[in-house]
Amino acid sequence: MKSALILGGTQFVGKRLVQLLLAEGVEVTIATRGKTPDSFGDQVSRVKISREDAESQQQAFQDKQWDVVFDQTCYSSQEALDTLKALEGKIQKYVFTSSQAVYDFGTNHREENFNALEFQPTIKNRSEYIGYVGYQEAKRAAEAILFHKSTVPVVAIRFPIIIGEDDFTNRLKFHVDHVNNGKAMFIDNPDLRYSFIDSEDAAKFLLSIANSDYQGAINPGSSIDISLRELVALIEELIKKRANLQSDGDPSPYNLPGSWSVDTSRAISLGYKFTPLNQLLHELIHYYNEFHH
């Protein structure tokens, strides 16, 4: 890979990915709305697009070529369709940031538990997908369009929950802070189980899968999942304070309608390595705890 287009790239995993690509000597173009400043200076090229405006992409990508596109900002079937059209003949590979949300609620989902080629997408805009169920349909539909209509190889990376010191969502930090401060929090169903991945592992995985000849769907991530009950118990143990769980407390940002976890054995069998979940959570809980003091 000599050149890459990143749709996104200014925060969290996208930012890490840009740094990895630059370190490999790849020519990087980032395509964003131009709202979030980045620290890459003249190391990258920039184009301004809106994912909700097909014409902006047609213009921005005109007369350009890249080896790979990393699509990190697609949240509707319409956007997948528009971007594919705008990049027709301009790329060799499409790496799509999908989500474990494409699976029905449940644990240890394998890649074949959702077949995008059998999903019939309805063409909708971003605003028409509401809540988690909407997010699930948006990612399913985007995958379906890419796998059906792309003329180049597509990889759909079904990321679990991404965590790291640079996690701007602060969803894990929420739990550590609440335990630290004795603040009441509400966990709807403590036995729901989730999978996680380290943000650094996520960026490295994006880079290596793009450099490989893999195509199709794949689940990266730490190999075991964890319940919210176990997560809170781990926080209590590490920071030596009791959680204050109340039905009228602040709702946990991990209150989802069901469990979502993935089986990562395909990625592991291909030689990919991910930080063990226990190690990852220990490090982050200590980091947020230090931050607190």
mmCIF file of C-alpha atoms in Angstrom:
data_model
loop_
_atom_site.group_PDB
_atom_site.id
_atom_site.type_symbol
_atom_site.label_atom_id
_atom_site.label_comp_id
_atom_site.label_asym_id
_atom_site.label_seq_id
_atom_site.Cartn_x
_atom_site.Cartn_y
_atom_site.Cartn_z
ATOM 1 C CA MET A 1 0.000 0.000 0.000
ATOM 2 C CA LYS A 2 1.524 3.273 -1.137
ATOM 3 C CA SER A 3 -1.459 5.573 -0.722
ATOM 4 C CA ALA A 4 -4.549 5.597 1.481
ATOM 5 C CA LEU A 5 -7.718 7.640 1.787
ATOM 6 C CA ILE A 6 -9.244 7.811 5.256
ATOM 7 C CA LEU A 7 -12.840 8.888 5.655
ATOM 8 C CA GLY A 8 -12.475 10.262 9.170
ATOM 9 C CA GLY A 9 -9.010 10.129 10.714
ATOM 10 C CA THR A 10 -9.077 13.073 13.116
ATOM 11 C CA GLN A 11 -9.927 11.303 16.366
ATOM 12 C CA PHE A 12 -9.470 8.108 18.357
ATOM 13 C CA VAL A 13 -8.700 5.050 16.168
ATOM 14 C CA GLY A 14 -8.604 7.082 12.946
ATOM 15 C CA LYS A 15 -5.919 9.325 14.374
ATOM 16 C CA ARG A 16 -3.836 6.319 15.462
ATOM 17 C CA LEU A 17 -4.282 4.760 12.018
ATOM 18 C CA VAL A 18 -3.005 7.909 10.287
ATOM 19 C CA GLN A 19 0.101 7.867 12.515
ATOM 20 C CA LEU A 20 0.776 4.192 11.691
ATOM 21 C CA LEU A 21 0.330 4.799 7.953
ATOM 22 C CA LEU A 22 2.671 7.797 8.013
ATOM 23 C CA ALA A 23 5.263 5.759 9.915
ATOM 24 C CA GLU A 24 5.093 3.191 7.077
ATOM 25 C CA GLY A 25 5.681 5.902 4.478
ATOM 26 C CA VAL A 26 2.154 5.730 3.062
ATOM 27 C CA GLU A 27 0.772 8.869 1.388
ATOM 28 C CA VAL A 28 -2.325 9.739 3.405
ATOM 29 C CA THR A 29 -5.373 11.794 2.456
ATOM 30 C CA ILE A 30 -7.989 12.487 5.112
ATOM 31 C CA ALA A 31 -11.551 13.303 4.080
ATOM 32 C CA THR A 32 -13.667 15.013 6.727
ATOM 33 C CA ARG A 33 -16.126 17.867 7.137
ATOM 34 C CA GLY A 34 -13.121 19.928 8.244
ATOM 35 C CA LYS A 35 -14.656 20.593 11.667
ATOM 36 C CA THR A 36 -12.120 18.767 13.879
ATOM 37 C CA PRO A 37 -8.557 20.108 13.766
ATOM 38 C CA ASP A 38 -5.777 17.526 13.416
ATOM 39 C CA SER A 39 -2.112 17.563 14.374
ATOM 40 C CA PHE A 40 -0.683 16.119 11.157
ATOM 41 C CA GLY A 41 0.435 19.398 9.627
ATOM 42 C CA ASP A 42 1.745 18.990 6.077
ATOM 43 C CA GLN A 43 2.278 15.214 6.449
ATOM 44 C CA VAL A 44 -1.202 14.534 5.069
ATOM 45 C CA SER A 45 -3.419 15.840 2.276
ATOM 46 C CA ARG A 46 -6.923 16.916 3.207
ATOM 47 C CA VAL A 47 -10.189 17.019 1.303
ATOM 48 C CA LYS A 48 -13.503 18.322 2.603
ATOM 49 C CA ILE A 49 -16.582 16.162 2.206
ATOM 50 C CA SER A 50 -19.943 15.625 3.811
ATOM 51 C CA ARG A 51 -21.043 12.005 3.955
ATOM 52 C CA GLU A 52 -24.603 13.238 3.566
ATOM 53 C CA ASP A 53 -23.827 15.078 0.334
ATOM 54 C CA ALA A 54 -22.951 12.801 -2.585
ATOM 55 C CA GLU A 55 -21.886 15.719 -4.782
ATOM 56 C CA SER A 56 -19.222 16.837 -2.267
ATOM 57 C CA GLN A 57 -17.578 13.407 -2.567
ATOM 58 C CA GLN A 58 -17.778 13.314 -6.366
ATOM 59 C CA GLN A 59 -15.928 16.647 -6.442
ATOM 60 C CA ALA A 60 -13.379 15.846 -3.702
ATOM 61 C CA PHE A 61 -12.340 12.496 -5.217
ATOM 62 C CA GLN A 62 -12.316 13.639 -8.844
ATOM 63 C CA ASP A 63 -9.101 12.750 -10.741
ATOM 64 C CA LYS A 64 -7.589 11.024 -7.679
ATOM 65 C CA GLN A 65 -6.405 7.463 -6.971
ATOM 66 C CA TRP A 66 -5.583 5.519 -3.787
ATOM 67 C CA ASP A 67 -4.622 1.936 -3.070
ATOM 68 C CA VAL A 68 -6.967 1.605 -0.090
ATOM 69 C CA VAL A 69 -9.882 3.496 1.409
ATOM 70 C CA PHE A 70 -10.518 3.188 5.159
ATOM 71 C CA ASP A 71 -14.152 4.107 5.743
ATOM 72 C CA GLN A 72 -14.681 5.066 9.368
ATOM 73 C CA THR A 73 -17.604 7.463 9.125
ATOM 74 C CA CYS A 74 -20.376 5.580 7.319
ATOM 75 C CA TYR A 75 -23.662 5.559 9.222
ATOM 76 C CA SER A 76 -26.251 4.846 6.522
ATOM 77 C CA SER A 77 -26.972 2.759 3.445
ATOM 78 C CA GLN A 78 -27.200 5.946 1.361
ATOM 79 C CA GLU A 79 -23.695 6.996 2.433
ATOM 80 C CA ALA A 80 -22.246 3.584 1.530
ATOM 81 C CA LEU A 81 -23.865 3.813 -1.893
ATOM 82 C CA ASP A 82 -22.730 7.403 -2.556
ATOM 83 C CA THR A 83 -19.133 6.759 -1.472
ATOM 84 C CA LEU A 84 -18.846 3.584 -3.512
ATOM 85 C CA LYS A 85 -20.030 5.522 -6.571
ATOM 86 C CA ALA A 86 -17.683 8.445 -5.929
ATOM 87 C CA LEU A 87 -14.711 6.063 -5.556
ATOM 88 C CA GLU A 88 -15.529 3.856 -8.553
ATOM 89 C CA GLY A 89 -12.268 3.145 -10.414
ATOM 90 C CA LYS A 90 -10.227 5.143 -7.887
ATOM 91 C CA ILE A 91 -9.341 2.467 -5.265
ATOM 92 C CA GLN A 92 -8.040 -1.122 -5.103
ATOM 93 C CA LYS A 93 -9.518 -2.121 -1.734
ATOM 94 C CA TYR A 94 -12.301 -0.983 0.623
ATOM 95 C CA VAL A 95 -11.747 -1.413 4.390
ATOM 96 C CA PHE A 96 -15.008 -0.708 6.205
ATOM 97 C CA THR A 97 -15.247 -0.003 9.934
ATOM 98 C CA SER A 98 -18.316 -2.009 10.840
ATOM 99 C CA SER A 99 -19.455 -3.155 14.275
ATOM 100 C CA GLN A 100 -20.361 -6.192 16.339
ATOM 101 C CA ALA A 101 -23.785 -4.511 16.314
ATOM 102 C CA VAL A 102 -24.504 -6.235 12.976
ATOM 103 C CA TYR A 103 -25.175 -9.403 14.998
ATOM 104 C CA ASP A 104 -28.374 -10.070 16.894
ATOM 105 C CA PHE A 105 -28.013 -9.610 20.642
ATOM 106 C CA GLY A 106 -26.076 -12.535 22.095
ATOM 107 C CA THR A 107 -22.567 -13.715 22.885
ATOM 108 C CA ASN A 108 -19.591 -15.159 21.012
ATOM 109 C CA HIS A 109 -20.875 -14.390 17.535
ATOM 110 C CA ARG A 110 -18.885 -15.864 14.686
ATOM 111 C CA GLU A 111 -18.604 -14.061 11.341
ATOM 112 C CA GLU A 112 -21.115 -16.363 9.643
ATOM 113 C CA ASN A 113 -23.834 -15.377 12.157
ATOM 114 C CA PHE A 114 -24.562 -12.370 9.963
ATOM 115 C CA ASN A 115 -24.283 -12.752 6.198
ATOM 116 C CA ALA A 116 -24.434 -9.301 4.607
ATOM 117 C CA LEU A 117 -25.102 -10.832 1.186
ATOM 118 C CA GLU A 118 -28.421 -12.183 2.461
ATOM 119 C CA PHE A 119 -29.497 -8.867 3.977
ATOM 120 C CA GLN A 120 -31.884 -6.723 1.908
ATOM 121 C CA PRO A 121 -30.934 -3.093 2.582
ATOM 122 C CA THR A 122 -33.440 -0.248 2.447
ATOM 123 C CA ILE A 123 -31.838 2.978 1.223
ATOM 124 C CA LYS A 124 -32.059 5.513 4.036
ATOM 125 C CA ASN A 125 -30.243 8.592 5.311
ATOM 126 C CA ARG A 126 -28.390 8.868 8.618
ATOM 127 C CA SER A 127 -31.243 10.663 10.395
ATOM 128 C CA GLU A 128 -33.641 7.794 9.671
ATOM 129 C CA TYR A 129 -31.753 5.330 11.854
ATOM 130 C CA ILE A 130 -32.800 5.783 15.481
ATOM 131 C CA GLY A 131 -30.972 4.464 18.569
ATOM 132 C CA TYR A 132 -29.128 1.152 18.843
ATOM 133 C CA VAL A 133 -31.579 -0.681 16.617
ATOM 134 C CA GLY A 134 -31.097 1.992 13.971
ATOM 135 C CA TYR A 135 -27.313 1.784 14.329
ATOM 136 C CA GLN A 136 -27.536 -1.980 13.863
ATOM 137 C CA GLU A 137 -29.594 -1.649 10.683
ATOM 138 C CA ALA A 138 -27.309 1.098 9.325
ATOM 139 C CA LYS A 139 -24.171 -1.039 9.694
ATOM 140 C CA ARG A 140 -25.918 -4.138 8.289
ATOM 141 C CA ALA A 141 -27.217 -2.199 5.294
ATOM 142 C CA ALA A 142 -23.867 -0.506 4.622
ATOM 143 C CA GLU A 143 -22.096 -3.900 4.663
ATOM 144 C CA ALA A 144 -24.738 -5.370 2.351
ATOM 145 C CA ILE A 145 -24.282 -2.556 -0.186
ATOM 146 C CA LEU A 146 -20.494 -2.749 -0.104
ATOM 147 C CA PHE A 147 -20.374 -6.537 -0.500
ATOM 148 C CA HIS A 148 -23.034 -6.539 -3.231
ATOM 149 C CA LYS A 149 -21.926 -3.568 -5.281
ATOM 150 C CA SER A 150 -18.195 -3.053 -4.830
ATOM 151 C CA THR A 151 -15.991 -3.976 -7.797
ATOM 152 C CA VAL A 152 -12.910 -4.211 -5.502
ATOM 153 C CA PRO A 153 -12.265 -6.450 -2.455
ATOM 154 C CA VAL A 154 -14.081 -5.360 0.706
ATOM 155 C CA VAL A 155 -13.215 -6.099 4.332
ATOM 156 C CA ALA A 156 -15.869 -5.375 6.973
ATOM 157 C CA ILE A 157 -14.238 -5.135 10.383
ATOM 158 C CA ARG A 158 -16.834 -5.851 13.026
ATOM 159 C CA PHE A 159 -15.274 -4.013 15.926
ATOM 160 C CA PRO A 160 -16.414 -4.677 19.481
ATOM 161 C CA ILE A 161 -16.441 -1.774 21.982
ATOM 162 C CA ILE A 162 -13.194 0.168 21.488
ATOM 163 C CA ILE A 163 -11.469 1.407 24.645
ATOM 164 C CA GLY A 164 -8.182 3.170 25.312
ATOM 165 C CA GLU A 165 -6.628 6.178 27.019
ATOM 166 C CA ASP A 166 -7.706 8.249 24.021
ATOM 167 C CA ASP A 167 -11.373 7.147 24.171
ATOM 168 C CA PHE A 168 -13.307 10.398 23.791
ATOM 169 C CA THR A 169 -16.644 8.660 24.614
ATOM 170 C CA ASN A 170 -15.440 8.189 28.238
ATOM 171 C CA ARG A 171 -17.849 5.277 28.679
ATOM 172 C CA LEU A 172 -15.454 3.120 30.704
ATOM 173 C CA LYS A 173 -14.198 6.204 32.587
ATOM 174 C CA PHE A 174 -17.826 6.891 33.597
ATOM 175 C CA HIS A 175 -17.856 3.667 35.652
ATOM 176 C CA VAL A 176 -14.454 4.284 37.275
ATOM 177 C CA ASP A 177 -15.377 7.886 38.167
ATOM 178 C CA HIS A 178 -18.736 6.870 39.642
ATOM 179 C CA VAL A 179 -17.140 4.218 41.857
ATOM 180 C CA ASN A 180 -14.379 6.651 42.879
ATOM 181 C CA ASN A 181 -16.846 9.392 43.802
ATOM 182 C CA GLY A 182 -19.439 7.119 45.422
ATOM 183 C CA LYS A 183 -21.922 8.474 42.878
ATOM 184 C CA ALA A 184 -25.039 6.428 42.232
ATOM 185 C CA MET A 185 -25.175 4.657 38.889
ATOM 186 C CA PHE A 186 -27.837 2.467 37.373
ATOM 187 C CA ILE A 187 -27.003 -0.750 35.540
ATOM 188 C CA ASP A 188 -30.083 -2.042 33.816
ATOM 189 C CA ASN A 189 -28.938 -5.637 33.379
ATOM 190 C CA PRO A 190 -25.619 -6.471 35.086
ATOM 191 C CA ASP A 191 -25.368 -9.878 33.412
ATOM 192 C CA LEU A 192 -25.166 -8.607 29.841
ATOM 193 C CA ARG A 193 -21.783 -9.456 28.304
ATOM 194 C CA TYR A 194 -19.640 -7.357 25.952
ATOM 195 C CA SER A 195 -16.459 -7.695 23.923
ATOM 196 C CA PHE A 196 -13.752 -5.010 23.869
ATOM 197 C CA ILE A 197 -10.660 -4.054 21.881
ATOM 198 C CA ASP A 198 -7.769 -1.732 22.694
ATOM 199 C CA SER A 199 -7.718 1.366 20.451
ATOM 200 C CA GLU A 200 -4.066 0.775 19.577
ATOM 201 C CA ASP A 201 -4.801 -2.847 18.639
ATOM 202 C CA ALA A 202 -7.742 -1.594 16.541
ATOM 203 C CA ALA A 203 -5.548 0.773 14.512
ATOM 204 C CA LYS A 204 -2.830 -1.867 14.023
ATOM 205 C CA PHE A 205 -5.451 -4.360 12.901
ATOM 206 C CA LEU A 206 -6.836 -1.922 10.311
ATOM 207 C CA LEU A 207 -3.358 -1.422 8.907
ATOM 208 C CA SER A 208 -2.415 -5.097 8.743
ATOM 209 C CA ILE A 209 -5.732 -6.274 7.305
ATOM 210 C CA ALA A 210 -5.368 -3.625 4.564
ATOM 211 C CA ASN A 211 -1.899 -4.968 3.793
ATOM 212 C CA SER A 212 -3.182 -8.560 3.662
ATOM 213 C CA ASP A 213 -5.223 -10.228 0.945
ATOM 214 C CA TYR A 214 -8.091 -10.957 3.356
ATOM 215 C CA GLN A 215 -11.595 -10.068 2.199
ATOM 216 C CA GLY A 216 -14.987 -10.501 3.826
ATOM 217 C CA ALA A 217 -16.105 -9.942 7.409
ATOM 218 C CA ILE A 218 -13.837 -10.348 10.434
ATOM 219 C CA ASN A 219 -14.121 -9.918 14.225
ATOM 220 C CA PRO A 220 -11.057 -8.452 15.968
ATOM 221 C CA GLY A 221 -10.724 -8.001 19.733
ATOM 222 C CA SER A 222 -9.651 -9.421 23.074
ATOM 223 C CA SER A 223 -10.633 -13.079 23.119
ATOM 224 C CA ILE A 224 -12.965 -13.167 26.138
ATOM 225 C CA ASP A 225 -16.015 -11.088 26.980
ATOM 226 C CA ILE A 226 -17.072 -9.649 30.344
ATOM 227 C CA SER A 227 -20.362 -8.867 32.071
ATOM 228 C CA LEU A 228 -21.117 -5.464 33.561
ATOM 229 C CA ARG A 229 -21.323 -7.130 36.993
ATOM 230 C CA GLU A 230 -17.771 -8.503 36.539
ATOM 231 C CA LEU A 231 -16.559 -5.139 35.203
ATOM 232 C CA VAL A 232 -17.887 -3.246 38.242
ATOM 233 C CA ALA A 233 -16.438 -5.887 40.612
ATOM 234 C CA LEU A 234 -13.035 -5.460 38.930
ATOM 235 C CA ILE A 235 -13.204 -1.657 39.341
ATOM 236 C CA GLU A 236 -14.165 -2.080 43.027
ATOM 237 C CA GLU A 237 -11.275 -4.491 43.577
ATOM 238 C CA LEU A 238 -8.668 -2.309 41.871
ATOM 239 C CA ILE A 239 -9.610 1.022 43.428
ATOM 240 C CA LYS A 240 -10.726 -0.396 46.799
ATOM 241 C CA LYS A 241 -14.102 1.313 46.860
ATOM 242 C CA ARG A 242 -17.664 0.024 46.628
ATOM 243 C CA ALA A 243 -19.906 0.897 43.709
ATOM 244 C CA ASN A 244 -23.142 2.679 44.559
ATOM 245 C CA LEU A 245 -25.730 0.951 42.372
ATOM 246 C CA GLN A 246 -29.203 2.517 42.549
ATOM 247 C CA SER A 247 -32.230 2.351 40.273
ATOM 248 C CA ASP A 248 -32.355 6.172 40.212
ATOM 249 C CA GLY A 249 -28.594 6.567 39.608
ATOM 250 C CA ASP A 250 -26.931 7.882 36.431
ATOM 251 C CA PRO A 251 -27.559 5.260 33.732
ATOM 252 C CA SER A 252 -24.482 3.339 32.591
ATOM 253 C CA PRO A 253 -23.494 4.202 29.010
ATOM 254 C CA TYR A 254 -23.153 0.423 28.535
ATOM 255 C CA ASN A 255 -26.881 -0.103 29.218
ATOM 256 C CA LEU A 256 -27.663 -1.776 25.905
ATOM 257 C CA PRO A 257 -30.769 -3.812 25.073
ATOM 258 C CA GLY A 258 -28.788 -7.085 25.114
ATOM 259 C CA SER A 259 -25.362 -8.737 25.149
ATOM 260 C CA TRP A 260 -23.004 -8.120 22.239
ATOM 261 C CA SER A 261 -19.845 -10.161 22.101
ATOM 262 C CA VAL A 262 -17.802 -11.777 19.365
ATOM 263 C CA ASP A 263 -15.746 -14.878 18.767
ATOM 264 C CA THR A 264 -12.339 -13.682 17.540
ATOM 265 C CA SER A 265 -10.913 -17.099 16.664
ATOM 266 C CA ARG A 266 -10.817 -16.388 12.909
ATOM 267 C CA ALA A 267 -8.585 -13.325 13.387
ATOM 268 C CA ILE A 268 -6.423 -15.196 15.901
ATOM 269 C CA SER A 269 -6.060 -18.175 13.523
ATOM 270 C CA LEU A 270 -4.753 -15.719 10.903
ATOM 271 C CA GLY A 271 -1.983 -14.706 13.299
ATOM 272 C CA TYR A 272 -3.451 -11.478 14.727
ATOM 273 C CA LYS A 273 -2.777 -10.782 18.398
ATOM 274 C CA PHE A 274 -4.865 -8.653 20.736
ATOM 275 C CA THR A 275 -4.216 -7.394 24.279
ATOM 276 C CA PRO A 276 -5.836 -9.822 26.769
ATOM 277 C CA LEU A 277 -8.982 -8.235 28.200
ATOM 278 C CA ASN A 278 -7.888 -8.574 31.816
ATOM 279 C CA GLN A 279 -4.624 -6.731 31.124
ATOM 280 C CA LEU A 280 -6.395 -4.052 29.074
ATOM 281 C CA LEU A 281 -9.014 -3.359 31.754
ATOM 282 C CA HIS A 282 -6.452 -3.357 34.577
ATOM 283 C CA GLU A 283 -4.324 -0.792 32.740
ATOM 284 C CA LEU A 284 -7.243 1.482 31.885
ATOM 285 C CA ILE A 285 -8.885 1.330 35.305
ATOM 286 C CA HIS A 286 -5.529 2.272 36.890
ATOM 287 C CA TYR A 287 -5.102 5.054 34.322
ATOM 288 C CA TYR A 288 -8.551 6.566 35.056
ATOM 289 C CA ASN A 289 -7.978 6.129 38.786
ATOM 290 C CA GLU A 290 -4.602 7.957 38.649
ATOM 291 C CA PHE A 291 -6.262 10.658 36.623
ATOM 292 C CA HIS A 292 -8.791 11.018 39.408
ATOM 293 C CA HIS A 293 -6.231 11.620 42.159
#
